[in-house]
Coordinates of C-alpha atoms in Angstrom, one line a residue:
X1 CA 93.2 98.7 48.7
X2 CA 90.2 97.2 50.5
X3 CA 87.3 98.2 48.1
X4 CA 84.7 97.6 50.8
X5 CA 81.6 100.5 49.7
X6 CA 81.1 102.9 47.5
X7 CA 78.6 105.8 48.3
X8 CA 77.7 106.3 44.5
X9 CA 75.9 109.7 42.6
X10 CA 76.5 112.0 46.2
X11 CA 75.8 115.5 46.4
X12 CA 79.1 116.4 48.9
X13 CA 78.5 118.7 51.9
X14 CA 81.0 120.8 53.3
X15 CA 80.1 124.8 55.1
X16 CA 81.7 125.9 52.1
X17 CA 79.8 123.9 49.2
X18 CA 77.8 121.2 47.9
X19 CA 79.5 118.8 45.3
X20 CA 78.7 116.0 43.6
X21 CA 81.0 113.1 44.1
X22 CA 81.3 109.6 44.3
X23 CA 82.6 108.5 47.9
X24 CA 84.9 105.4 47.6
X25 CA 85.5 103.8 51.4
X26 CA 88.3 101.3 52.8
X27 CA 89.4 100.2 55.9
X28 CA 86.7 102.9 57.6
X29 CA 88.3 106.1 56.0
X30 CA 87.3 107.7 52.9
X31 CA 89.7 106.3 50.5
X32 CA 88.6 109.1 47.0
X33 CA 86.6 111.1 46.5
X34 CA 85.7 110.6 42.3
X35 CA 84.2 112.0 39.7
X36 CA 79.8 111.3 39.9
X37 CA 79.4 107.8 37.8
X38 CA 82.9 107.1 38.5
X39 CA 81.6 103.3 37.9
X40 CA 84.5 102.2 40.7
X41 CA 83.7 98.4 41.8
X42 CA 83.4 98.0 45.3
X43 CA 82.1 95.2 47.6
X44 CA 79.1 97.3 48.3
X45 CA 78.0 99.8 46.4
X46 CA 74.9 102.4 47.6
X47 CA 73.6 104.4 44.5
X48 CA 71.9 107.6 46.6
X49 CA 71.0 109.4 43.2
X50 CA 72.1 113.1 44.1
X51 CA 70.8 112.8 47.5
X52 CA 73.1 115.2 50.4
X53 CA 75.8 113.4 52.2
X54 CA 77.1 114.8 55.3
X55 CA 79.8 114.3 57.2
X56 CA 78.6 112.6 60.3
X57 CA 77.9 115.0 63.1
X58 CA 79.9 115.5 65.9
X59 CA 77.8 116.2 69.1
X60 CA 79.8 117.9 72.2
X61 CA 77.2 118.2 74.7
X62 CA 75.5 115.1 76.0
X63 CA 74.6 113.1 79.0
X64 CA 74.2 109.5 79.3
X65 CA 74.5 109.0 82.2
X66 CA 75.8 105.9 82.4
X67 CA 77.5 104.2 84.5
X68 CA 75.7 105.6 87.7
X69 CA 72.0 106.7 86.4
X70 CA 70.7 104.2 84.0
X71 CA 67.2 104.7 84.7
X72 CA 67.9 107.7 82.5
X73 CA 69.7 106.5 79.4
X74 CA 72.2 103.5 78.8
X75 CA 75.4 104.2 76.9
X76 CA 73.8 101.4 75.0
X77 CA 70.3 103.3 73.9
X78 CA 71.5 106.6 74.2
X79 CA 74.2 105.8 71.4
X80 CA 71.7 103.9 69.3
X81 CA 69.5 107.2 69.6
X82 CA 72.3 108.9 67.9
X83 CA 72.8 107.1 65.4
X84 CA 69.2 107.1 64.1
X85 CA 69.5 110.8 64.5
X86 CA 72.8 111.2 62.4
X87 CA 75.0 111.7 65.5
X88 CA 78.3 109.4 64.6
X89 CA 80.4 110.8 67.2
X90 CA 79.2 112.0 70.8
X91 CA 81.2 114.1 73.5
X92 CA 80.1 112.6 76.9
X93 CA 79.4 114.7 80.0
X94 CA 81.7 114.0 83.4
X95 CA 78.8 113.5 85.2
X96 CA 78.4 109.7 86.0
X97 CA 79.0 107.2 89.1
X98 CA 81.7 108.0 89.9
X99 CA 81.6 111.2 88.3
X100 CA 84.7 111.9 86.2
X101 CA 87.2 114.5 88.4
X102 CA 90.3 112.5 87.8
X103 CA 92.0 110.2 85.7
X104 CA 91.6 107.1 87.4
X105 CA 87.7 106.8 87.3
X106 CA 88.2 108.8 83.6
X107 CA 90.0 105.0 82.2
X108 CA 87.8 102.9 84.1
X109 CA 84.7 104.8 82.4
X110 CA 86.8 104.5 79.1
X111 CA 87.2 100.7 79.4
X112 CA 83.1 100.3 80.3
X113 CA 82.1 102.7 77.3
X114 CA 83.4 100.4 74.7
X115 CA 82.1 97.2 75.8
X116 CA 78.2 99.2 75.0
X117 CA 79.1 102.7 72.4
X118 CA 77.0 102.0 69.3
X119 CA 78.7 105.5 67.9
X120 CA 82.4 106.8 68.8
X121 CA 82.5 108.8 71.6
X122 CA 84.8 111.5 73.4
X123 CA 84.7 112.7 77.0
X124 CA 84.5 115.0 79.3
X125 CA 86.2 115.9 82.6
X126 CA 84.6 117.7 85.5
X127 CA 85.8 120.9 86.9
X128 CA 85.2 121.9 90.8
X129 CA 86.2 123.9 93.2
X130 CA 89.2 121.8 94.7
X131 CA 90.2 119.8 91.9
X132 CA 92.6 121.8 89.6
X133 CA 95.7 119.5 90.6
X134 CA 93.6 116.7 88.6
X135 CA 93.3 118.6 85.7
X136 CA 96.4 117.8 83.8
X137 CA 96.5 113.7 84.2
X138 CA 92.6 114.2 82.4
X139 CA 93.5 116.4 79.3
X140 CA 97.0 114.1 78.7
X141 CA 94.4 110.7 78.8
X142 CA 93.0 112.2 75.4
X143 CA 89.7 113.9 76.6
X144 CA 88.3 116.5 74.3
X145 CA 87.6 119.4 77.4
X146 CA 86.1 119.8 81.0
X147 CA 82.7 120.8 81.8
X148 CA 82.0 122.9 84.6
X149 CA 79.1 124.9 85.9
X150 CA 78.4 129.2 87.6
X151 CA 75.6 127.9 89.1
X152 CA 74.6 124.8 91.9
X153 CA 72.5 122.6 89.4
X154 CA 72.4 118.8 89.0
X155 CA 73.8 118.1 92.0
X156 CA 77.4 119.8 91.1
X157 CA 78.8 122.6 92.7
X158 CA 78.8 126.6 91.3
X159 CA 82.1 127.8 90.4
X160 CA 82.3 131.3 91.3
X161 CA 85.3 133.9 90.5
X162 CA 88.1 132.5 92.7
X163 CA 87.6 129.2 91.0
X164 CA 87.2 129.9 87.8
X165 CA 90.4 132.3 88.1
X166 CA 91.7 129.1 89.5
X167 CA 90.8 126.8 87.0
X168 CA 90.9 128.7 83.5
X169 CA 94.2 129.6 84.3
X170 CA 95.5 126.0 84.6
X171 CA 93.5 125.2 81.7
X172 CA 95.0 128.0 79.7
X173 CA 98.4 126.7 81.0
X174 CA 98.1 123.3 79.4
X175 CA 96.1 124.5 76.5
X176 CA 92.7 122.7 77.4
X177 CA 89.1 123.9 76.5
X178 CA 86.3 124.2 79.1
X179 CA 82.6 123.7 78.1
X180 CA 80.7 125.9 80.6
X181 CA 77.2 126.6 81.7
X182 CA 76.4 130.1 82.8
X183 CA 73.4 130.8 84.8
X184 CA 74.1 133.2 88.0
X185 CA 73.5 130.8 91.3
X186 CA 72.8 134.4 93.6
X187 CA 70.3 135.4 90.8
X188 CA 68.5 132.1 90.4
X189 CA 68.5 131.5 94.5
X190 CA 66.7 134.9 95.2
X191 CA 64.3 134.1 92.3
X192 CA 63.7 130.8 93.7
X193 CA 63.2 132.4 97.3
X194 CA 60.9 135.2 95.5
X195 CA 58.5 132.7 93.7
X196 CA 58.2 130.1 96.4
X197 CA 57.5 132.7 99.1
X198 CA 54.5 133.5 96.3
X199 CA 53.2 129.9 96.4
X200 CA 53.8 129.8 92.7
X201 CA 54.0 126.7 90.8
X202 CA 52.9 127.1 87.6
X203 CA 54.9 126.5 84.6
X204 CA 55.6 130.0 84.1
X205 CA 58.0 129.9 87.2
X206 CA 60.6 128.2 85.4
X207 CA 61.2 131.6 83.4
X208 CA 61.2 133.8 85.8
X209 CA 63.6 131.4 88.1
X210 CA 66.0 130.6 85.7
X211 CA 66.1 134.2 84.4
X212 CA 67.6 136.1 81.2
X213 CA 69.2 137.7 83.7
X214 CA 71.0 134.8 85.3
X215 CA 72.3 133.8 82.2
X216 CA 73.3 137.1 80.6
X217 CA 75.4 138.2 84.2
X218 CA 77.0 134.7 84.1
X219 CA 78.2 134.9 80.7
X220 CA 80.0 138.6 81.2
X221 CA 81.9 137.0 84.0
X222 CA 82.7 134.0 82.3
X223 CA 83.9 136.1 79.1
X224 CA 85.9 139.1 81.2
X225 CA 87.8 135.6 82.8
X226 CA 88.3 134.1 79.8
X227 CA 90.2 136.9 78.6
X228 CA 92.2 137.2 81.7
X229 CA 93.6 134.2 81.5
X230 CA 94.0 133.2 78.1
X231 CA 91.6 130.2 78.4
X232 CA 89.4 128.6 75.5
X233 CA 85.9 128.7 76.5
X234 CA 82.9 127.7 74.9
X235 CA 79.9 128.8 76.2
X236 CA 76.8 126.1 76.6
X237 CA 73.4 126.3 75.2
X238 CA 73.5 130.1 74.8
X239 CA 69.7 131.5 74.3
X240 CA 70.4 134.9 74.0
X241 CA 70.9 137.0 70.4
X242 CA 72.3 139.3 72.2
X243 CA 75.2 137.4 74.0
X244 CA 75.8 136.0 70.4
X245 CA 76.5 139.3 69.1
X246 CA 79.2 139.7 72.3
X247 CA 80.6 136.2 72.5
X248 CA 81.5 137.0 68.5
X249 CA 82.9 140.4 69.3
X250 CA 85.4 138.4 71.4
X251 CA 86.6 136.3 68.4
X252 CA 86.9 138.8 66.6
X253 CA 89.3 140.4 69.2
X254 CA 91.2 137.2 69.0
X255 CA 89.8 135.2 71.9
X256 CA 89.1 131.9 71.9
X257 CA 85.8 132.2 73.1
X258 CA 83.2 130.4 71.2
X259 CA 79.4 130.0 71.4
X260 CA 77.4 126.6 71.3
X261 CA 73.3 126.9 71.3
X262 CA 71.1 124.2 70.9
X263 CA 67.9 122.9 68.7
X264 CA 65.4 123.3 71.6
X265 CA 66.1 127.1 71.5
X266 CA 65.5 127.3 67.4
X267 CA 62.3 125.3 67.6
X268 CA 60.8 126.1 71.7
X269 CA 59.2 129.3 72.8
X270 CA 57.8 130.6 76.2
X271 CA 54.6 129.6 74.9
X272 CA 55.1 126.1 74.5
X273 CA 56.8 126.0 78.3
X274 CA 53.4 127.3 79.3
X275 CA 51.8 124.7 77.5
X276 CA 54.3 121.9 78.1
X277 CA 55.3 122.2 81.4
X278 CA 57.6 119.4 82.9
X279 CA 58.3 118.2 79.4
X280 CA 59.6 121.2 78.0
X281 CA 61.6 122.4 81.4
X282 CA 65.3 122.8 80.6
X283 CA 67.8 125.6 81.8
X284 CA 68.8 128.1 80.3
X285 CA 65.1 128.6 79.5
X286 CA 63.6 129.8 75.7
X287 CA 62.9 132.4 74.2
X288 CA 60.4 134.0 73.3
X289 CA 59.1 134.0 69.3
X290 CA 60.5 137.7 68.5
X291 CA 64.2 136.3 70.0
X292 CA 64.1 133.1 68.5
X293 CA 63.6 134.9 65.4
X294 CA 66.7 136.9 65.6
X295 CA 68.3 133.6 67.0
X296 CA 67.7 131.8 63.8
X297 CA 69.2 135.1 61.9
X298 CA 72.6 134.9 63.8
X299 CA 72.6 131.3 63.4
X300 CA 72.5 132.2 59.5
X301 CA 75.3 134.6 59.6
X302 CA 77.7 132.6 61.6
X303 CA 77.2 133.4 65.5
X304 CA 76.7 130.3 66.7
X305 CA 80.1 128.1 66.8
X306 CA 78.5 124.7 67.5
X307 CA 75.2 122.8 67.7
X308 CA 74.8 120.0 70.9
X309 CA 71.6 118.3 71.7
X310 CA 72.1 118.4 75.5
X311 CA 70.8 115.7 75.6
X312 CA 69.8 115.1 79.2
X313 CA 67.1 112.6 79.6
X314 CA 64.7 111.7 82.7
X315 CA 61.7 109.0 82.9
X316 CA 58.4 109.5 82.1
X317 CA 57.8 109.0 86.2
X318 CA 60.6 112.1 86.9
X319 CA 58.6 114.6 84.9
X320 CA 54.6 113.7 85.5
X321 CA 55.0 115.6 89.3
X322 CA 56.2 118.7 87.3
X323 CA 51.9 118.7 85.7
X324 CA 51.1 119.6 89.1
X325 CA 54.2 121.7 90.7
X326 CA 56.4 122.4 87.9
X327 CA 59.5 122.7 90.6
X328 CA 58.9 118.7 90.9
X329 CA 60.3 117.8 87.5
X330 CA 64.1 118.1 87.2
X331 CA 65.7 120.1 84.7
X332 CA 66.6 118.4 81.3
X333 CA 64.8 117.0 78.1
X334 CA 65.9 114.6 75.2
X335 CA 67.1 115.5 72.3
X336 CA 69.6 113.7 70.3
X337 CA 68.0 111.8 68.0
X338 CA 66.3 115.0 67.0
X339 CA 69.1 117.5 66.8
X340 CA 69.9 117.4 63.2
X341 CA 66.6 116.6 61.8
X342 CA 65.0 120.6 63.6
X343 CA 68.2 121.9 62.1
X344 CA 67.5 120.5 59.0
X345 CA 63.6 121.2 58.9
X346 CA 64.8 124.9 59.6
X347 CA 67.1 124.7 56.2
X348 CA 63.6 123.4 54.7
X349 CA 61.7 126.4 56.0
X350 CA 64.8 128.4 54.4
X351 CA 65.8 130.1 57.7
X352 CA 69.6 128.7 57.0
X353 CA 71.7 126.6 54.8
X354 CA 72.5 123.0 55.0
X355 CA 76.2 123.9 54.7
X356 CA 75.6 126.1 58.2
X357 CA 74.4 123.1 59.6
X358 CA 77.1 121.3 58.2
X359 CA 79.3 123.8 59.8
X360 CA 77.8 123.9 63.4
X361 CA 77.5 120.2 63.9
X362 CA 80.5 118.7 62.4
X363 CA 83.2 120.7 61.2
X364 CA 83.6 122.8 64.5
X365 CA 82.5 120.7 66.8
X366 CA 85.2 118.2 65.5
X367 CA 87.6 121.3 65.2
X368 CA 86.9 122.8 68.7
X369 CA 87.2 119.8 70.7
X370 CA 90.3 118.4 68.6
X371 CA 88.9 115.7 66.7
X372 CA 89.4 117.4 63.1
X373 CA 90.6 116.3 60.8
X374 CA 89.7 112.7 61.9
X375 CA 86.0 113.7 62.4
X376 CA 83.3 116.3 60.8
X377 CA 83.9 116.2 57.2
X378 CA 84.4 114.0 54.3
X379 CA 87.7 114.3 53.1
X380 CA 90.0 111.7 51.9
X381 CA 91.8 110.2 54.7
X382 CA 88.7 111.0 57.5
X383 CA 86.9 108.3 59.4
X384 CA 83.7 107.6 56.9
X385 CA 81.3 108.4 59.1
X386 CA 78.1 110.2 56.5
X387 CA 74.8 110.9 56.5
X388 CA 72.3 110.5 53.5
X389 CA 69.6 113.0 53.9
X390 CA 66.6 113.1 52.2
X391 CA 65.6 116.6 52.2
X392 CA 62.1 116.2 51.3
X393 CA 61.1 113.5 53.4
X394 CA 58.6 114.9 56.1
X395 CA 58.5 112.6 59.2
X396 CA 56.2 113.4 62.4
X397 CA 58.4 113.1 65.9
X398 CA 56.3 110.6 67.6
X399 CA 57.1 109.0 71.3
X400 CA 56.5 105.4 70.5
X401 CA 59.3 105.9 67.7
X402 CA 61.9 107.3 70.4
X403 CA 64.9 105.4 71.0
X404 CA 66.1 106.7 73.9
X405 CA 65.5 104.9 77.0
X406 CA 63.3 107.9 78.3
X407 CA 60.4 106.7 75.5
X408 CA 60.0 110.5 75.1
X409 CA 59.9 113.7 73.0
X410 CA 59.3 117.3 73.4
X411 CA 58.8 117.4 69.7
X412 CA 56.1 114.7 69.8
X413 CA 53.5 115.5 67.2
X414 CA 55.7 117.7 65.1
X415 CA 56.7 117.5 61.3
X416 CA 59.9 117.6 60.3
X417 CA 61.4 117.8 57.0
X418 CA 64.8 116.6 56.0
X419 CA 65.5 112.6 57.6
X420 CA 69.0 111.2 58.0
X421 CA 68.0 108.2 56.1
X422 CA 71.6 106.2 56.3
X423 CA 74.1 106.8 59.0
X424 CA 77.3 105.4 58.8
X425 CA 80.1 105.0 61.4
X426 CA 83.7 104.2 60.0
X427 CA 81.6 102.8 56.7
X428 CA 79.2 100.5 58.6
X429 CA 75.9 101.2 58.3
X430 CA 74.7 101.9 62.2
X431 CA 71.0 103.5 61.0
X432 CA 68.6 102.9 58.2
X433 CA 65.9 104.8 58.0
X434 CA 65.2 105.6 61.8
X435 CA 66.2 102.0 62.6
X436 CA 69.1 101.1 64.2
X437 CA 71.2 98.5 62.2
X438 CA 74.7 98.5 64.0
X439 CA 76.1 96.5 67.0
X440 CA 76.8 97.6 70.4
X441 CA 80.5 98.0 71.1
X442 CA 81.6 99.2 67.7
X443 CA 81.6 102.6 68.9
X444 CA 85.2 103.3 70.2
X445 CA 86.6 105.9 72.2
X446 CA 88.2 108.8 70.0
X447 CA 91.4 110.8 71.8
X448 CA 91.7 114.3 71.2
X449 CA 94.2 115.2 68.5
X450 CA 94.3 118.8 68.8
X451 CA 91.9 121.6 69.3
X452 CA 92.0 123.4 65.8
X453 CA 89.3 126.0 66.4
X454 CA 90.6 129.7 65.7

């Protein structure tokens, strides 16, 4: 056995416990897990003195953007941000140049990916209206799901009833998982039509358009379809308690219908859109403080299936119009260098556990989009990918720290408590202490194995 680290005096993470261990790693896998002060010899070993160790998380919602739209993000910087952040293996969004609806532009996007990943990755295809006969070629090519959309946004097309009857049920057929965002495209046109006909352009309007409404309609379609047909759906960046509390009724009736949120929702409130504008404008909108409040509570009692960062980064130039007329900034904000670290400052502020966390970003993210038992946790015979966290380290978000290619933050100025101080990929070391350490094109596509999630 290749000896080649030894994460020594580790406090273990799992959902279900934390347990100290020492964390013995060859060939990329974790080889034992032994007994604290094991005193194992190993070519490199990291005493981390009873600091939390992680599995790496698993983060199913992003956007690079790359190839197509690099003067948003790289596949190169946008990786690197993840690994600073503790993000060890993303799940990539469809929507490049060429934008991924069948297989063929799906392997020549694989091939350019890992020439420039920093962090493994998994993809994405795209769902539309007339492409269900391309569905099948995608999900045998190893892809973790399909993304796909109720509402006209970013340039893709809504998906109304016929073709998501159309769709889910070829999904369900072949036993894929789709990754949907629900926002109503009739109730967010006649808000748009009712606000601009007002003159309004303050940041205010970006509630009001993208309404409660909008989303709560769209995700009572999306879930009475889901059960009609069979098909595992996960439900993106839900804001809503209260759709929560019915997305988990639906487990619990045996559906596999799961709910992803997002940071931005835990730690963003209506007020800060009225004092951010353009630089906190994202869709579904927040909430406000009393619902965010109740979204951290279901959070802490299981609601919420997976964490993303949606991370969907625009230039500094993209967003300044939105200070003026907030309908001139596009919809989208950074966010995965941050993801775990406002997770974790909420486990520091004791509105949830570290093993929730745990749960949320890396054991069912890796479960739901079949990359368990390979990815999110440490268990002998996983990838090593691990995070050492310092829980009481307190770290202001600042913008001229941001890796991302965007330079930006909606967090900038905020204190955080709880840093991913080493990140490792497949036991290399990618990030040390916000810095990142590893080497572009190390990161390597991940097929799906299965998709675990009951």
């Amino acid at each position: 056995m290749n000896r080649e680290l030894l994460i020594a005096n580790a406090l273990v993470v799992s959902s279900k416990s934390c347990t100290p261990a020492d964390i013995l790693v060859s060939d990329g896998k974790i080889a034992a897990l032994l007994a604290p002060g094991s005193g194992c010899e190993a070519e490199k070993v990291i005493d981390v003195k009873g600091h939390h160790v992680m599995p790496g998380c698993v983060d199913g919602h992003t956007h690079m953007m790359d190839p197509g739209y690099t003067d948003r993000e790289e596949f190169e910087t946008g990786t690197m941000a993840a690994a600073v952040g503790g993000i060890t293996t993303i799940v990539d969004h469809h929507r490049t140049l060429p934008a991924v609806y069948s297989v063929g532009p799906l392997l020549e996007k694989i091939d350019y990916l890992n020439e420039r990943a920093c962090v493994d990755f998994g993809l994405k295809g795209g769902i539309s209206p007339d492409n269900v006969e391309e569905l099948q070629a995608m999900w045998d090519a190893g892809i973790t799901g399909f993304k796909t959309f109720t509402c006209n946004l970013h340039g893709v097309k809504a998906m109304h009833t016929a073709f998501l009857m159309r769709s889910f049920t070829e999904v369900a057929r072949m036993g894929g998982t789709v990754l949907i965002h629900c926002e109503d495209d009739g109730i967010c046109q006649y808000n748009e039509e009712v606000l601009k006909a007002a003159g309004r352009t303050d940041y205010h309007s970006q509630w009001e358009w993208r309404s409660k409404l909008a989303e709560y309609v769209a995700v009572q379609t999306v879930i009475s379809i889901a059960k009609e047909t069979r098909c595992r759906v996960i439900i993106a960046h839900v804001s809503q308690p209260d759709l929560l509390t019915q997305l988990r009724e639906a487990r619990e009736q045996g559906y596999e219908i799961y709910a992803e949120s997002c940071p931005h929702y835990f730690n963003l409130t209506v007020e800060d859109l009225e004092k951010k504008g353009p630089w906190a404008k994202f869709t579904p909108p927040m909430n406000t403080a009393e619902n965010q409040a109740l979204l951290w509570k279901k959070f802490d009692q299981g609601f919420v299936t997976t964490i993303g960062s949606d991370h969907c980064p625009y230039p500094k130039e993209q967003k300044v119009p939105g200070e003026t007329d907030i309908w001139d900034a596009p919809n989208g904000i950074p966010g995965i260098e941050t993801s775990l670290r406002l997770m974790l400052n909420g486990v520091s502020e004791g509105r949830t556990s570290i093993n929730r966390v745990v749960e949320c970003m890396c054991e069912n993210p890796a479960k739901v989009y079949g990359l368990f038992p390979q990815k999110g946790q440490i268990a002998v015979g996983a990838d090593a990918d691990m995070v050492v966290l310092d829980m009481d380290r307190a770290e202001m978000v600042s913008n001229d720290k941001i890796v991302s290619k965007c330079g930006w933050s909606p967090f900038d100025g905020k204190v955080l408590k709880g840093f991913p101080e080493l990140v490792f990929v497949r036991g290399r070391l990618v990030g040390d202490n916000g810095n990142f350490v590893g080497q572009k094109g190390y990161g390597r596509f991940v097929r799906r194995i299965q998709s675990c999630m009951k």
